[in-house]
Amino acid sequence: MNRRRTSRSASAEELLSTLQHLTARAREEVGLHQARVELAQALQRKMLPADLPAFPGVRTAARYAPARDGLDIGGDWYDGFLLPDGALGLAIGDVQGHDVEAAAFMGQIRIAMRAVASTVADPGEVLSRTNDLILSMDSSLFATCSFFRFDPVTRELSGARAGHVAGVWATSDGRSGITSDAGGLPLGIQSGQSYPVTRRTLDVDGAFVLLTDGVIEGPSLSIGDGLEEVRRLVSAHAGASAEELADRVLRAAGLTGHEDDAAVLVLRNEIPSREAASPDDG
């Protein structure tokens, strides 16, 4: 009987030791995961611009929210910067993946695009050269992206799209739509790509909104329905400030189930409404 009690006691002690070892290991792995999340968050905060440029009559605003529960940090980004000729460069994109590598790759694309845009005026050429530069880095990741250039003198907004979701526009006189710009492959897939450029004139009071698919697509909403929801939202608040519009559009991401990163970039054209052509090219 003593031997049986000793055997049972030894087994219990071994089980307790195993549980303690597994608990310690789990805590260590949780700590490592948390460290990776915090590193990715820091990378993303540093790589997204703290401020966006503005011109008289033109305001910009952007918002970003990480994936649901804050456990996946990915490569959604936005950017706004002044170009050497006085124009405004705007970019928004989404890198494949949700980890430190995706966040770092996002930073590489953002830096590369700024460098290319400072020497090339055509948005399609900006995307083409950025694509080739990204491919030369030999990364296994890819990214969707839209790049726009706004001339504050002519008020022309020209842009190109690399596999990215459509944008939304609305004017204060009640018109609105979803852009139908042609596009090319995402960045980082194939070299020698060309990206068609769409041009529109923003000569009426209103807003032009760029976003990532985390705002409009998820378990609760298809991408088409999500775009339509944002169109209605922007149309109903076309006269609001850029900051308010950005807040409202980002909150709309909650309708999707919001499992992905979400980024919003708003260009608010603040001029008196008058008879003018739609900012969409049809």
XYZ file of C-alpha atoms in Angstrom:
282
model
C 0.000 0.000 0.000
C 2.861 2.316 0.772
C 4.344 1.686 -2.667
C 1.024 2.514 -4.343
C 0.745 5.769 -2.380
C 4.326 6.647 -3.303
C 3.594 5.968 -6.978
C 0.494 8.128 -6.928
C 2.348 10.878 -5.072
C 5.235 10.828 -7.538
C 2.818 11.037 -10.491
C 1.054 14.012 -8.954
C 4.354 15.771 -8.379
C 5.416 15.130 -11.973
C 2.089 16.452 -13.252
C 2.402 19.555 -11.118
C 5.947 20.115 -12.360
C 4.823 19.690 -15.969
C 1.982 22.158 -15.480
C 4.339 24.681 -13.913
C 6.743 24.279 -16.848
C 3.955 24.701 -19.407
C 2.593 27.740 -17.563
C 6.011 29.384 -17.510
C 6.483 28.620 -21.206
C 3.053 30.016 -22.068
C 3.810 33.202 -20.156
C 7.104 33.541 -21.998
C 5.400 33.083 -25.377
C 2.694 35.614 -24.472
C 5.404 38.060 -23.474
C 7.237 37.541 -26.779
C 4.011 37.991 -28.739
C 3.182 41.159 -26.826
C 6.681 42.466 -27.503
C 6.186 41.858 -31.242
C 2.833 43.647 -31.170
C 4.317 46.633 -29.333
C 7.227 46.768 -31.789
C 4.849 46.707 -34.759
C 2.695 49.418 -33.176
C 5.761 51.590 -32.623
C 6.890 51.043 -36.217
C 3.472 51.987 -37.539
C 3.178 55.109 -35.385
C 6.599 56.323 -36.499
C 5.965 55.634 -40.175
C 2.578 57.315 -40.440
C 2.817 61.124 -40.828
C 2.039 63.148 -37.710
C 0.593 66.025 -39.778
C -0.825 66.413 -43.265
C -0.365 69.458 -45.541
C -3.133 71.965 -46.224
C -3.705 74.816 -48.685
C -6.164 77.715 -48.606
C -9.518 76.126 -49.377
C -8.101 72.587 -49.155
C -7.911 70.512 -45.994
C -6.754 66.948 -45.459
C -7.311 64.524 -42.584
C -6.539 60.860 -41.986
C -7.417 58.155 -39.490
C -6.042 54.690 -38.772
C -7.321 51.843 -36.589
C -5.530 48.496 -36.021
C -7.201 45.155 -36.571
C -9.886 44.081 -34.106
C -8.685 43.514 -30.520
C -5.357 45.099 -31.406
C -3.687 41.680 -31.813
C -2.812 41.963 -35.510
C -0.729 44.920 -36.611
C -0.504 45.200 -40.340
C 0.594 47.377 -43.175
C -2.298 49.754 -43.861
C -0.916 53.235 -44.331
C -1.657 56.711 -45.591
C 0.579 59.614 -46.520
C 0.339 63.256 -47.520
C 3.283 65.443 -48.485
C 4.239 68.535 -50.461
C 5.968 67.995 -53.805
C 8.805 70.188 -55.124
C 6.504 71.970 -57.602
C 4.016 72.927 -54.875
C 1.508 70.143 -55.548
C 0.176 67.815 -52.873
C 0.967 64.102 -52.943
C -1.546 61.710 -51.350
C -1.156 57.958 -50.931
C -3.037 55.159 -49.232
C -2.285 51.457 -49.270
C -2.528 48.035 -47.726
C 0.358 45.572 -47.358
C -0.304 41.830 -47.338
C -0.009 40.372 -43.840
C -0.386 41.472 -40.230
C 2.961 41.416 -38.473
C 6.211 43.298 -37.941
C 7.405 42.369 -41.446
C 4.272 43.888 -42.997
C 4.713 47.084 -40.977
C 8.358 47.355 -42.035
C 7.475 46.698 -45.689
C 4.856 49.437 -45.463
C 7.570 51.841 -44.343
C 9.778 50.875 -47.282
C 6.973 51.525 -49.772
C 6.113 54.856 -48.203
C 9.721 56.054 -48.331
C 10.232 54.759 -51.880
C 7.054 56.453 -53.116
C 8.007 59.785 -51.589
C 11.422 59.614 -53.242
C 10.004 58.725 -56.658
C 7.194 61.313 -56.466
C 9.723 64.063 -55.795
C 11.226 63.517 -59.257
C 8.263 62.236 -61.320
C 5.014 64.154 -61.847
C 2.839 61.485 -63.478
C 1.032 59.356 -60.825
C 1.105 56.267 -63.048
C 4.857 56.590 -63.445
C 5.210 57.059 -59.686
C 3.508 53.710 -59.100
C 5.433 51.988 -61.895
C 8.834 53.086 -60.602
C 7.881 52.370 -56.993
C 6.798 48.890 -58.052
C 10.146 48.177 -59.736
C 12.038 49.546 -56.747
C 10.059 47.364 -54.329
C 10.701 44.281 -56.481
C 14.433 44.976 -56.375
C 14.267 44.573 -52.576
C 13.400 40.888 -53.116
C 10.543 40.798 -50.618
C 7.857 38.113 -50.668
C 5.146 40.648 -49.780
C 2.967 42.804 -52.017
C 0.744 45.828 -51.467
C -2.265 47.519 -52.991
C -1.993 51.287 -53.276
C -3.504 54.452 -54.715
C -1.403 57.551 -55.387
C -2.854 61.000 -56.141
C -1.426 64.371 -56.995
C -3.446 67.542 -56.355
C -2.479 70.838 -58.002
C -3.799 73.716 -55.828
C -3.590 76.167 -58.738
C -5.494 74.238 -61.420
C -7.352 72.172 -58.784
C -6.686 69.069 -60.861
C -6.587 65.772 -58.971
C -4.775 63.081 -60.947
C -4.340 59.568 -59.644
C -3.445 55.962 -60.354
C -4.389 52.722 -58.654
C -2.382 49.549 -58.031
C -4.976 46.921 -57.181
C -6.491 49.125 -54.483
C -10.157 49.663 -53.624
C -12.115 52.498 -55.210
C -12.508 55.934 -53.659
C -15.673 57.882 -52.828
C -16.591 61.477 -53.667
C -19.444 63.814 -52.793
C -20.281 67.469 -53.355
C -22.191 69.841 -51.112
C -24.851 70.297 -53.799
C -25.955 66.667 -53.408
C -23.989 64.696 -55.983
C -21.865 61.671 -55.024
C -20.315 58.547 -56.445
C -17.779 55.755 -56.288
C -14.765 56.168 -58.552
C -14.401 53.855 -61.528
C -10.723 54.472 -62.248
C -8.840 51.809 -64.192
C -5.914 50.250 -62.357
C -2.994 47.840 -62.498
C -1.542 45.010 -60.454
C -0.600 45.520 -56.794
C 2.956 46.635 -56.078
C 5.549 43.903 -55.667
C 4.103 41.268 -58.005
C 5.479 41.846 -61.490
C 7.968 44.313 -62.942
C 7.362 46.613 -65.887
C 3.768 47.402 -64.955
C 1.893 50.437 -66.257
C -0.814 52.227 -64.295
C -3.505 54.303 -66.064
C -4.008 57.839 -64.774
C -7.433 59.370 -64.145
C -7.806 63.155 -63.957
C -10.644 65.142 -62.430
C -11.077 68.786 -61.463
C -12.198 69.628 -57.939
C -13.837 72.988 -58.633
C -16.884 72.612 -56.402
C -17.273 72.335 -52.643
C -17.078 68.716 -51.545
C -14.906 65.824 -50.437
C -12.806 63.070 -51.967
C -12.242 60.061 -49.699
C -9.662 57.294 -49.986
C -9.769 54.212 -47.785
C -8.525 50.665 -47.291
C -10.689 47.558 -47.508
C -10.799 47.228 -43.706
C -13.259 50.139 -43.729
C -15.690 48.552 -46.173
C -15.284 44.762 -46.118
C -15.683 42.163 -43.387
C -17.838 39.332 -42.037
C -20.859 41.626 -41.793
C -20.529 43.511 -45.083
C -19.426 42.876 -48.663
C -17.011 45.293 -50.316
C -19.704 46.590 -52.688
C -22.190 47.206 -49.903
C -19.451 48.759 -47.802
C -18.539 51.248 -50.522
C -22.183 52.164 -50.927
C -22.520 52.752 -47.169
C -19.511 55.082 -47.216
C -20.855 56.884 -50.295
C -24.132 57.586 -48.512
C -22.291 58.688 -45.392
C -19.953 61.074 -47.224
C -22.850 62.441 -49.292
C -24.852 63.189 -46.139
C -21.903 65.050 -44.581
C -20.123 66.493 -47.620
C -20.080 69.946 -46.026
C -18.407 68.750 -42.809
C -14.758 69.388 -42.026
C -12.073 66.973 -43.183
C -11.495 65.903 -39.567
C -15.179 65.163 -38.943
C -15.527 63.238 -42.191
C -12.468 61.128 -41.413
C -13.898 60.296 -37.980
C -17.299 59.385 -39.404
C -15.892 57.165 -42.154
C -13.585 55.316 -39.771
C -16.485 54.673 -37.384
C -18.326 53.095 -40.322
C -15.719 50.320 -40.261
C -17.633 48.914 -37.273
C -20.384 47.823 -39.685
C -18.014 45.311 -41.311
C -17.114 43.401 -38.161
C -13.749 45.220 -38.385
C -11.330 42.256 -38.410
C -8.780 44.060 -40.576
C -6.740 47.245 -40.283
C -8.585 50.338 -41.462
C -7.252 53.608 -42.864
C -9.058 56.693 -44.182
C -7.682 59.722 -46.045
C -9.923 62.727 -46.758
C -9.330 65.621 -49.154
C -11.842 68.381 -48.386
C -12.353 70.959 -51.128
C -13.687 74.029 -49.308
C -14.849 76.454 -51.990
C -18.274 78.002 -52.673
C -20.616 75.674 -54.540
C -21.371 76.653 -58.116
C -22.347 75.092 -61.417
C -19.528 72.675 -62.284
C -18.782 69.273 -63.652
C -18.832 66.255 -61.344
C -15.409 65.490 -59.833
C -15.807 61.929 -61.063
C -14.873 61.430 -64.692
C -18.031 59.559 -65.354
